[in-house]
PDB file of C-alpha atoms and ligand atoms in Angstrom:
ATOM      1  CA  MET A 280       9.118  -9.913  17.756  1.00  0.00           C
ATOM      2  CA  SER A 281      10.851 -12.249  15.306  1.00  0.00           C
ATOM      3  CA  LEU A 282       8.233 -11.380  12.665  1.00  0.00           C
ATOM      4  CA  LEU A 283       9.335  -7.741  12.446  1.00  0.00           C
ATOM      5  CA  ASN A 284      13.017  -8.689  12.735  1.00  0.00           C
ATOM      6  CA  ASP A 285      12.505 -11.046   9.795  1.00  0.00           C
ATOM      7  CA  LEU A 286      10.782  -8.278   7.852  1.00  0.00           C
ATOM      8  CA  ALA A 287      13.650  -5.874   8.526  1.00  0.00           C
ATOM      9  CA  THR A 288      16.135  -8.512   7.342  1.00  0.00           C
ATOM     10  CA  GLN A 289      14.115  -9.190   4.191  1.00  0.00           C
ATOM     11  CA  LEU A 290      13.765  -5.472   3.447  1.00  0.00           C
ATOM     12  CA  ALA A 291      17.539  -5.072   3.805  1.00  0.00           C
ATOM     13  CA  SER A 292      18.286  -8.084   1.596  1.00  0.00           C
ATOM     14  CA  GLY A 293      15.740  -7.135  -1.078  1.00  0.00           C
ATOM     15  CA  GLU A 294      13.627 -10.269  -0.543  1.00  0.00           C
ATOM     16  CA  VAL A 295      10.840  -7.807   0.288  1.00  0.00           C
ATOM     17  CA  GLN A 296      10.711  -4.742  -1.933  1.00  0.00           C
ATOM     18  CA  VAL A 297       8.908  -1.404  -1.686  1.00  0.00           C
ATOM     19  CA  VAL A 298       6.875  -0.391  -4.752  1.00  0.00           C
ATOM     20  CA  ASP A 299       5.793   3.228  -5.074  1.00  0.00           C
ATOM     21  CA  LEU A 300       2.218   3.480  -6.378  1.00  0.00           C
ATOM     22  CA  THR A 301       2.207   7.283  -6.423  1.00  0.00           C
ATOM     23  CA  HIS A 302       2.262   9.871  -9.224  1.00  0.00           C
ATOM     24  CA  THR A 303       4.470  12.921  -8.743  1.00  0.00           C
ATOM     25  CA  LEU A 304       2.510  16.003  -7.618  1.00  0.00           C
ATOM     26  CA  ASP A 305       2.953  18.270 -10.614  1.00  0.00           C
ATOM     27  CA  PRO A 306       0.868  21.227 -11.887  1.00  0.00           C
ATOM     28  CA  ASP A 307       0.415  19.349 -15.177  1.00  0.00           C
ATOM     29  CA  PHE A 308      -1.142  16.249 -13.591  1.00  0.00           C
ATOM     30  CA  PRO A 309      -4.871  16.219 -14.494  1.00  0.00           C
ATOM     31  CA  VAL A 310      -7.595  16.541 -11.875  1.00  0.00           C
ATOM     32  CA  ILE A 311     -11.195  15.437 -12.256  1.00  0.00           C
ATOM     33  CA  ILE A 312     -13.403  17.869 -14.225  1.00  0.00           C
ATOM     34  CA  LEU A 313     -17.060  18.007 -13.192  1.00  0.00           C
ATOM     35  CA  PRO A 314     -19.895  19.495 -15.242  1.00  0.00           C
ATOM     36  CA  PRO A 315     -19.500  23.314 -15.196  1.00  0.00           C
ATOM     37  CA  GLU A 316     -22.407  23.962 -12.788  1.00  0.00           C
ATOM     38  CA  PHE A 317     -20.418  22.277  -9.977  1.00  0.00           C
ATOM     39  CA  GLY A 318     -17.413  23.433  -7.939  1.00  0.00           C
ATOM     40  CA  GLN A 319     -14.074  22.245  -9.266  1.00  0.00           C
ATOM     41  CA  CYS A 320     -11.011  20.496  -7.857  1.00  0.00           C
ATOM     42  CA  ALA A 321      -7.763  22.544  -7.793  1.00  0.00           C
ATOM     43  CA  ARG A 322      -4.673  21.387  -9.595  1.00  0.00           C
ATOM     44  CA  PHE A 323      -1.409  21.203  -7.658  1.00  0.00           C
ATOM     45  CA  ARG A 324       0.421  24.540  -7.412  1.00  0.00           C
ATOM     46  CA  MET A 325       3.734  25.344  -5.736  1.00  0.00           C
ATOM     47  CA  GLU A 326       4.798  28.881  -4.814  1.00  0.00           C
ATOM     48  CA  GLU A 327       8.348  29.645  -3.791  1.00  0.00           C
ATOM     49  CA  ILE A 328       8.698  31.301  -0.369  1.00  0.00           C
ATOM     50  CA  SER A 329      12.472  31.636  -0.617  1.00  0.00           C
ATOM     51  CA  ALA A 330      15.328  29.906  -2.414  1.00  0.00           C
ATOM     52  CA  TYR A 331      18.587  30.659  -0.515  1.00  0.00           C
ATOM     53  CA  ASP A 332      18.086  34.332  -1.308  1.00  0.00           C
ATOM     54  CA  HIS A 333      17.118  37.625   0.347  1.00  0.00           C
ATOM     55  CA  ARG A 334      13.763  36.105   1.337  1.00  0.00           C
ATOM     56  CA  GLY A 335      15.613  33.429   3.327  1.00  0.00           C
ATOM     57  CA  PRO A 336      19.357  33.286   2.838  1.00  0.00           C
ATOM     58  CA  ALA A 337      20.053  29.694   3.948  1.00  0.00           C
ATOM     59  CA  TRP A 338      16.843  27.888   3.059  1.00  0.00           C
ATOM     60  CA  LYS A 339      14.437  27.002   0.279  1.00  0.00           C
ATOM     61  CA  TRP A 340      10.751  26.206   0.759  1.00  0.00           C
ATOM     62  CA  HIS A 341       7.331  26.422  -0.896  1.00  0.00           C
ATOM     63  CA  ASN A 342       3.699  27.033  -0.145  1.00  0.00           C
ATOM     64  CA  LEU A 343       1.325  24.559  -1.772  1.00  0.00           C
ATOM     65  CA  THR A 344      -2.185  24.872  -3.196  1.00  0.00           C
ATOM     66  CA  LEU A 345      -4.141  21.708  -3.860  1.00  0.00           C
ATOM     67  CA  SER A 346      -7.438  19.938  -3.292  1.00  0.00           C
ATOM     68  CA  GLU A 347      -7.944  17.027  -0.930  1.00  0.00           C
ATOM     69  CA  HIS A 348      -8.561  15.113  -4.171  1.00  0.00           C
ATOM     70  CA  THR A 349      -5.543  16.229  -6.243  1.00  0.00           C
ATOM     71  CA  GLY A 350      -3.075  13.673  -7.595  1.00  0.00           C
ATOM     72  CA  THR A 351      -2.767  10.190  -6.111  1.00  0.00           C
ATOM     73  CA  HIS A 352      -5.250  10.462  -3.265  1.00  0.00           C
ATOM     74  CA  PHE A 353      -7.377   8.768  -0.606  1.00  0.00           C
ATOM     75  CA  ASP A 354     -11.181   9.107  -0.357  1.00  0.00           C
ATOM     76  CA  ALA A 355     -12.744   8.924   3.122  1.00  0.00           C
ATOM     77  CA  PRO A 356     -16.417   8.006   3.752  1.00  0.00           C
ATOM     78  CA  ALA A 357     -17.177  11.704   4.466  1.00  0.00           C
ATOM     79  CA  HIS A 358     -16.437  12.440   0.787  1.00  0.00           C
ATOM     80  CA  TRP A 359     -19.888  11.198  -0.237  1.00  0.00           C
ATOM     81  CA  ILE A 360     -23.413  12.018   0.924  1.00  0.00           C
ATOM     82  CA  SER A 361     -24.006   8.306   1.595  1.00  0.00           C
ATOM     83  CA  GLY A 362     -21.204   8.351   4.222  1.00  0.00           C
ATOM     84  CA  ARG A 363     -21.766  11.781   5.735  1.00  0.00           C
ATOM     85  CA  ASP A 364     -23.379  10.555   8.969  1.00  0.00           C
ATOM     86  CA  LEU A 365     -21.071   7.591   9.610  1.00  0.00           C
ATOM     87  CA  PRO A 366     -18.853   7.716  12.725  1.00  0.00           C
ATOM     88  CA  ASN A 367     -15.131   8.404  12.201  1.00  0.00           C
ATOM     89  CA  ASN A 368     -15.770   9.219   8.551  1.00  0.00           C
ATOM     90  CA  SER A 369     -13.054  11.851   7.986  1.00  0.00           C
ATOM     91  CA  VAL A 370      -9.338  11.257   7.376  1.00  0.00           C
ATOM     92  CA  ASP A 371      -8.338  12.512  10.849  1.00  0.00           C
ATOM     93  CA  GLU A 372     -10.737  10.108  12.582  1.00  0.00           C
ATOM     94  CA  ILE A 373     -10.053   6.858  10.705  1.00  0.00           C
ATOM     95  CA  ASP A 374      -8.252   4.296  12.865  1.00  0.00           C
ATOM     96  CA  PRO A 375      -4.623   4.198  11.667  1.00  0.00           C
ATOM     97  CA  SER A 376      -4.708   0.383  11.579  1.00  0.00           C
ATOM     98  CA  GLN A 377      -6.792   0.860   8.432  1.00  0.00           C
ATOM     99  CA  PHE A 378      -3.817   2.429   6.653  1.00  0.00           C
ATOM    100  CA  VAL A 379      -1.770  -0.798   6.498  1.00  0.00           C
ATOM    101  CA  GLY A 380      -3.226  -4.020   5.158  1.00  0.00           C
ATOM    102  CA  PRO A 381      -3.434  -6.746   2.533  1.00  0.00           C
ATOM    103  CA  VAL A 382      -4.014  -5.883  -1.108  1.00  0.00           C
ATOM    104  CA  VAL A 383      -5.086  -7.840  -4.169  1.00  0.00           C
ATOM    105  CA  VAL A 384      -4.779  -6.618  -7.740  1.00  0.00           C
ATOM    106  CA  ILE A 385      -7.321  -7.566 -10.377  1.00  0.00           C
ATOM    107  CA  ASP A 386      -5.734  -7.214 -13.798  1.00  0.00           C
ATOM    108  CA  CYS A 387      -8.212  -5.600 -16.199  1.00  0.00           C
ATOM    109  CA  SER A 388      -5.504  -4.185 -18.474  1.00  0.00           C
ATOM    110  CA  LYS A 389      -6.441  -6.325 -21.482  1.00  0.00           C
ATOM    111  CA  GLY A 390     -10.095  -5.297 -21.325  1.00  0.00           C
ATOM    112  CA  ALA A 391      -9.235  -1.633 -20.745  1.00  0.00           C
ATOM    113  CA  ALA A 392      -6.867  -1.644 -23.733  1.00  0.00           C
ATOM    114  CA  GLN A 393      -9.729  -2.734 -25.982  1.00  0.00           C
ATOM    115  CA  ASP A 394     -12.537  -0.710 -24.416  1.00  0.00           C
ATOM    116  CA  GLU A 395     -12.030   2.698 -22.810  1.00  0.00           C
ATOM    117  CA  ASP A 396     -15.323   2.201 -20.933  1.00  0.00           C
ATOM    118  CA  TYR A 397     -14.322  -1.260 -19.681  1.00  0.00           C
ATOM    119  CA  GLU A 398     -16.219  -2.282 -16.533  1.00  0.00           C
ATOM    120  CA  LEU A 399     -15.316  -4.712 -13.752  1.00  0.00           C
ATOM    121  CA  THR A 400     -18.190  -7.147 -13.098  1.00  0.00           C
ATOM    122  CA  PRO A 401     -18.885  -9.781 -10.399  1.00  0.00           C
ATOM    123  CA  GLU A 402     -18.374 -12.459 -13.065  1.00  0.00           C
ATOM    124  CA  PHE A 403     -14.875 -11.191 -13.845  1.00  0.00           C
ATOM    125  CA  ILE A 404     -14.049 -11.030 -10.118  1.00  0.00           C
ATOM    126  CA  THR A 405     -15.140 -14.627  -9.456  1.00  0.00           C
ATOM    127  CA  ALA A 406     -13.238 -15.815 -12.546  1.00  0.00           C
ATOM    128  CA  TRP A 407     -10.165 -14.009 -11.141  1.00  0.00           C
ATOM    129  CA  GLU A 408     -10.731 -15.785  -7.802  1.00  0.00           C
ATOM    130  CA  GLY A 409     -10.828 -19.114  -9.637  1.00  0.00           C
ATOM    131  CA  GLU A 410      -7.228 -18.460 -10.634  1.00  0.00           C
ATOM    132  CA  HIS A 411      -5.876 -16.595  -7.587  1.00  0.00           C
ATOM    133  CA  GLY A 412      -8.067 -17.606  -4.649  1.00  0.00           C
ATOM    134  CA  ARG A 413     -10.854 -15.841  -2.811  1.00  0.00           C
ATOM    135  CA  ILE A 414     -10.334 -12.172  -1.960  1.00  0.00           C
ATOM    136  CA  PRO A 415      -9.566 -12.081   1.789  1.00  0.00           C
ATOM    137  CA  GLU A 416     -11.850 -10.070   4.056  1.00  0.00           C
ATOM    138  CA  ASP A 417     -10.781  -6.494   4.871  1.00  0.00           C
ATOM    139  CA  ALA A 418      -8.380  -6.284   1.914  1.00  0.00           C
ATOM    140  CA  TRP A 419      -7.762  -3.456  -0.496  1.00  0.00           C
ATOM    141  CA  VAL A 420      -8.811  -4.381  -4.038  1.00  0.00           C
ATOM    142  CA  LEU A 421      -7.033  -2.505  -6.812  1.00  0.00           C
ATOM    143  CA  MET A 422      -8.291  -2.481 -10.394  1.00  0.00           C
ATOM    144  CA  ARG A 423      -5.291  -2.565 -12.720  1.00  0.00           C
ATOM    145  CA  THR A 424      -6.003  -0.997 -16.112  1.00  0.00           C
ATOM    146  CA  ASP A 425      -2.570   0.463 -17.032  1.00  0.00           C
ATOM    147  CA  TRP A 426      -4.485   3.769 -17.368  1.00  0.00           C
ATOM    148  CA  SER A 427      -1.699   5.406 -15.320  1.00  0.00           C
ATOM    149  CA  LYS A 428       0.554   5.156 -18.382  1.00  0.00           C
ATOM    150  CA  LYS A 429      -1.601   7.761 -20.137  1.00  0.00           C
ATOM    151  CA  SER A 430      -1.054  11.489 -19.617  1.00  0.00           C
ATOM    152  CA  GLY A 431      -2.596  14.851 -20.463  1.00  0.00           C
ATOM    153  CA  ALA A 432      -5.932  14.844 -22.312  1.00  0.00           C
ATOM    154  CA  GLU A 433      -5.753  11.077 -22.904  1.00  0.00           C
ATOM    155  CA  TYR A 434      -5.801  10.475 -19.147  1.00  0.00           C
ATOM    156  CA  LEU A 435      -9.149  12.185 -18.494  1.00  0.00           C
ATOM    157  CA  ASN A 436     -10.401  11.266 -22.004  1.00  0.00           C
ATOM    158  CA  MET A 437     -13.157  13.909 -21.918  1.00  0.00           C
ATOM    159  CA  ARG A 438     -15.825  14.058 -24.620  1.00  0.00           C
ATOM    160  CA  GLU A 439     -19.062  15.959 -24.970  1.00  0.00           C
ATOM    161  CA  ASP A 440     -20.811  13.322 -22.867  1.00  0.00           C
ATOM    162  CA  GLY A 441     -18.167  13.352 -20.132  1.00  0.00           C
ATOM    163  CA  ALA A 442     -15.123  11.227 -19.390  1.00  0.00           C
ATOM    164  CA  HIS A 443     -14.483   7.785 -20.836  1.00  0.00           C
ATOM    165  CA  SER A 444     -12.365   5.600 -18.581  1.00  0.00           C
ATOM    166  CA  PRO A 445     -12.728   2.168 -16.960  1.00  0.00           C
ATOM    167  CA  GLY A 446     -14.296   1.379 -13.574  1.00  0.00           C
ATOM    168  CA  PRO A 447     -16.572  -1.071 -11.795  1.00  0.00           C
ATOM    169  CA  THR A 448     -20.236  -1.729 -12.554  1.00  0.00           C
ATOM    170  CA  PRO A 449     -22.631  -1.038  -9.632  1.00  0.00           C
ATOM    171  CA  GLU A 450     -22.964  -4.825  -9.261  1.00  0.00           C
ATOM    172  CA  GLY A 451     -19.181  -5.215  -9.269  1.00  0.00           C
ATOM    173  CA  ILE A 452     -18.598  -2.735  -6.453  1.00  0.00           C
ATOM    174  CA  LEU A 453     -21.571  -4.096  -4.442  1.00  0.00           C
ATOM    175  CA  PHE A 454     -20.150  -7.609  -4.769  1.00  0.00           C
ATOM    176  CA  LEU A 455     -16.792  -6.465  -3.366  1.00  0.00           C
ATOM    177  CA  ILE A 456     -18.464  -4.592  -0.492  1.00  0.00           C
ATOM    178  CA  ASN A 457     -21.142  -7.112   0.517  1.00  0.00           C
ATOM    179  CA  ALA A 458     -19.855 -10.517  -0.553  1.00  0.00           C
ATOM    180  CA  ARG A 459     -16.115  -9.881   0.002  1.00  0.00           C
ATOM    181  CA  LYS A 460     -16.220  -7.220   2.747  1.00  0.00           C
ATOM    182  CA  ILE A 461     -13.282  -5.283   1.310  1.00  0.00           C
ATOM    183  CA  ARG A 462     -11.543  -2.413   3.086  1.00  0.00           C
ATOM    184  CA  GLY A 463     -11.384  -0.240   0.024  1.00  0.00           C
ATOM    185  CA  PHE A 464     -11.144  -0.061  -3.749  1.00  0.00           C
ATOM    186  CA  GLY A 465      -8.445   1.646  -5.791  1.00  0.00           C
ATOM    187  CA  THR A 466      -8.012   2.604  -9.434  1.00  0.00           C
ATOM    188  CA  GLU A 467      -5.452   4.083 -11.803  1.00  0.00           C
ATOM    189  CA  THR A 468      -7.992   6.574 -13.121  1.00  0.00           C
ATOM    190  CA  VAL A 469      -9.055   9.925 -11.655  1.00  0.00           C
ATOM    191  CA  GLY A 470     -11.964   8.373  -9.727  1.00  0.00           C
ATOM    192  CA  THR A 471     -13.073   5.030  -8.300  1.00  0.00           C
ATOM    193  CA  ASP A 472     -15.981   5.193 -10.753  1.00  0.00           C
ATOM    194  CA  ALA A 473     -15.884   4.664 -14.484  1.00  0.00           C
ATOM    195  CA  GLY A 474     -15.742   7.889 -16.505  1.00  0.00           C
ATOM    196  CA  GLN A 475     -19.361   7.325 -17.491  1.00  0.00           C
ATOM    197  CA  GLY A 476     -20.369   6.475 -13.892  1.00  0.00           C
ATOM    198  CA  SER A 477     -22.452   9.649 -13.627  1.00  0.00           C
ATOM    199  CA  HIS A 478     -25.091   7.984 -15.824  1.00  0.00           C
ATOM    200  CA  TYR A 479     -25.909   5.238 -13.321  1.00  0.00           C
ATOM    201  CA  SER A 480     -28.595   5.485 -10.656  1.00  0.00           C
ATOM    202  CA  PRO A 481     -27.385   6.424  -8.119  1.00  0.00           C
ATOM    203  CA  PRO A 482     -24.722   8.405 -10.016  1.00  0.00           C
ATOM    204  CA  TYR A 483     -21.103   7.438  -9.272  1.00  0.00           C
ATOM    205  CA  PRO A 484     -22.068   4.084  -7.734  1.00  0.00           C
ATOM    206  CA  ALA A 485     -18.544   3.197  -6.554  1.00  0.00           C
ATOM    207  CA  HIS A 486     -18.372   6.402  -4.501  1.00  0.00           C
ATOM    208  CA  PHE A 487     -21.965   6.035  -3.309  1.00  0.00           C
ATOM    209  CA  TYR A 488     -21.767   2.417  -2.190  1.00  0.00           C
ATOM    210  CA  LEU A 489     -18.161   2.351  -0.940  1.00  0.00           C
ATOM    211  CA  HIS A 490     -18.461   5.414   1.267  1.00  0.00           C
ATOM    212  CA  GLY A 491     -21.993   4.532   2.401  1.00  0.00           C
ATOM    213  CA  ALA A 492     -20.521   1.281   3.722  1.00  0.00           C
ATOM    214  CA  GLY A 493     -17.626   3.084   5.470  1.00  0.00           C
ATOM    215  CA  LYS A 494     -15.086   1.867   2.894  1.00  0.00           C
ATOM    216  CA  PHE A 495     -12.228   3.854   1.390  1.00  0.00           C
ATOM    217  CA  GLY A 496     -11.118   4.805  -2.107  1.00  0.00           C
ATOM    218  CA  LEU A 497      -7.732   5.322  -3.759  1.00  0.00           C
ATOM    219  CA  GLN A 498      -7.381   7.039  -7.110  1.00  0.00           C
ATOM    220  CA  CYS A 499      -4.678   8.000  -9.595  1.00  0.00           C
ATOM    221  CA  LEU A 500      -2.561   5.010  -8.550  1.00  0.00           C
ATOM    222  CA  ALA A 501       0.505   4.052 -10.604  1.00  0.00           C
ATOM    223  CA  ASN A 502       2.740   1.002 -11.075  1.00  0.00           C
ATOM    224  CA  LEU A 503       0.011  -1.560 -10.406  1.00  0.00           C
ATOM    225  CA  ASP A 504       1.742  -3.704 -13.040  1.00  0.00           C
ATOM    226  CA  GLN A 505       4.577  -4.152 -10.519  1.00  0.00           C
ATOM    227  CA  LEU A 506       2.344  -5.805  -7.888  1.00  0.00           C
ATOM    228  CA  PRO A 507       1.556  -9.514  -7.572  1.00  0.00           C
ATOM    229  CA  PRO A 508      -2.158 -10.459  -7.771  1.00  0.00           C
ATOM    230  CA  THR A 509      -2.067 -11.459  -4.076  1.00  0.00           C
ATOM    231  CA  GLY A 510       0.389 -11.416  -1.178  1.00  0.00           C
ATOM    232  CA  ALA A 511       1.385  -7.744  -0.990  1.00  0.00           C
ATOM    233  CA  ILE A 512       0.812  -5.286   1.876  1.00  0.00           C
ATOM    234  CA  LEU A 513      -0.487  -1.792   1.079  1.00  0.00           C
ATOM    235  CA  MET A 514       0.478   1.301   3.050  1.00  0.00           C
ATOM    236  CA  ALA A 515      -1.830   4.259   2.406  1.00  0.00           C
ATOM    237  CA  ALA A 516      -1.998   6.867   5.168  1.00  0.00           C
ATOM    238  CA  PRO A 517      -3.777  10.139   4.318  1.00  0.00           C
ATOM    239  CA  LEU A 518      -2.730  13.443   5.887  1.00  0.00           C
ATOM    240  CA  LYS A 519      -4.457  14.076   9.232  1.00  0.00           C
ATOM    241  CA  ILE A 520      -6.666  16.934   8.022  1.00  0.00           C
ATOM    242  CA  LYS A 521      -9.392  17.943  10.489  1.00  0.00           C
ATOM    243  CA  ASN A 522     -12.733  16.889   8.974  1.00  0.00           C
ATOM    244  CA  GLY A 523     -10.874  16.073   5.743  1.00  0.00           C
ATOM    245  CA  THR A 524     -12.796  14.130   3.095  1.00  0.00           C
ATOM    246  CA  GLY A 525      -9.648  12.867   1.426  1.00  0.00           C
ATOM    247  CA  SER A 526      -5.968  13.559   1.018  1.00  0.00           C
ATOM    248  CA  PRO A 527      -3.076  13.326  -1.393  1.00  0.00           C
ATOM    249  CA  LEU A 528      -0.676  10.711  -0.040  1.00  0.00           C
ATOM    250  CA  ARG A 529       2.264   8.474  -0.804  1.00  0.00           C
ATOM    251  CA  VAL A 530       0.931   4.985  -1.487  1.00  0.00           C
ATOM    252  CA  MET A 531       3.432   2.134  -1.205  1.00  0.00           C
ATOM    253  CA  ALA A 532       3.288  -1.631  -1.268  1.00  0.00           C
ATOM    254  CA  LEU A 533       5.548  -4.231   0.317  1.00  0.00           C
ATOM    255  CA  VAL A 534       5.982  -7.054  -2.182  1.00  0.00           C
ATOM    256  CA  PRO A 535       8.016 -10.230  -2.291  1.00  0.00           C
ATOM    257  CA  ALA A 536      10.883  -9.928  -4.785  1.00  0.00           C
ATOM    258  CA  PRO A 537       9.659 -11.421  -8.091  1.00  0.00           C
ATOM    259  CA  GLU A 538      12.103 -14.368  -7.940  1.00  0.00           C
ATOM    260  CA  THR A 539      10.788 -15.394  -4.486  1.00  0.00           C
ATOM    261  CA  ARG A 540       7.087 -15.307  -5.427  1.00  0.00           C
ATOM    262  CA  THR A 541       5.209 -18.574  -5.320  1.00  0.00           C
ATOM    263  CA  THR A 542       2.736 -19.056  -8.130  1.00  0.00           C
ATOM    264  CA  ARG A 543      -0.519 -20.882  -7.638  1.00  0.00           C
TER     265      ARG A 543
HETATM  266 MN1   MN B  38     -11.391  11.609  -4.581  1.00  0.00          MN
END
């Protein structure tokens, strides 16, 4: 097993680094807000059970309240109606080999800085491939927008007509699913869809098409600006919740140290 021995050596030496792509679970971190006629996602809440006191003299611990879709989180195919009848569609049933794999990062930060409704298209993806090579099969594709640097009301960016934040076009997500056979798609925003994605037909096309094809989603990612466009390994293992449609999780990437990266 020289491969894993080499990895351990490179982790110890810093030639391979671990990048945390996760926001801190905090009651102030925004959750998605749906139109008022729908059920709503709970924010993170932490209740003290004891803190080295009469309730438990030598220990401190908390009870938590949260949604499957609170904070940095994973979406399983069972999250959407298009994936509800697929086999192994909940977080407890997904093969754990799916939780470790290659990742590419498409940098849309310039476009998103100029246009809050910026959309990732097939044309932009193929132009990216012209520079960085074809997206490998069964890879995670992450859309970097630097949206994770926003906080509070700016992060959701709600208006009378709903949220305004970047995401893929229906054609963009279909291209990744059908022509590139990705494993999943991740964003820095509160959903895999653009804020205005409810206005497409079907509504929320990234959710509809990804989960209908048995693919996964990651949302509320951070630190995508610390990842190389290609060559990193993503680790994203949701909690093993029975029949769970998603889960908060710690998302990490193994990356080559910047000085060892080869450019192409
Ligand atoms: Mn979700």
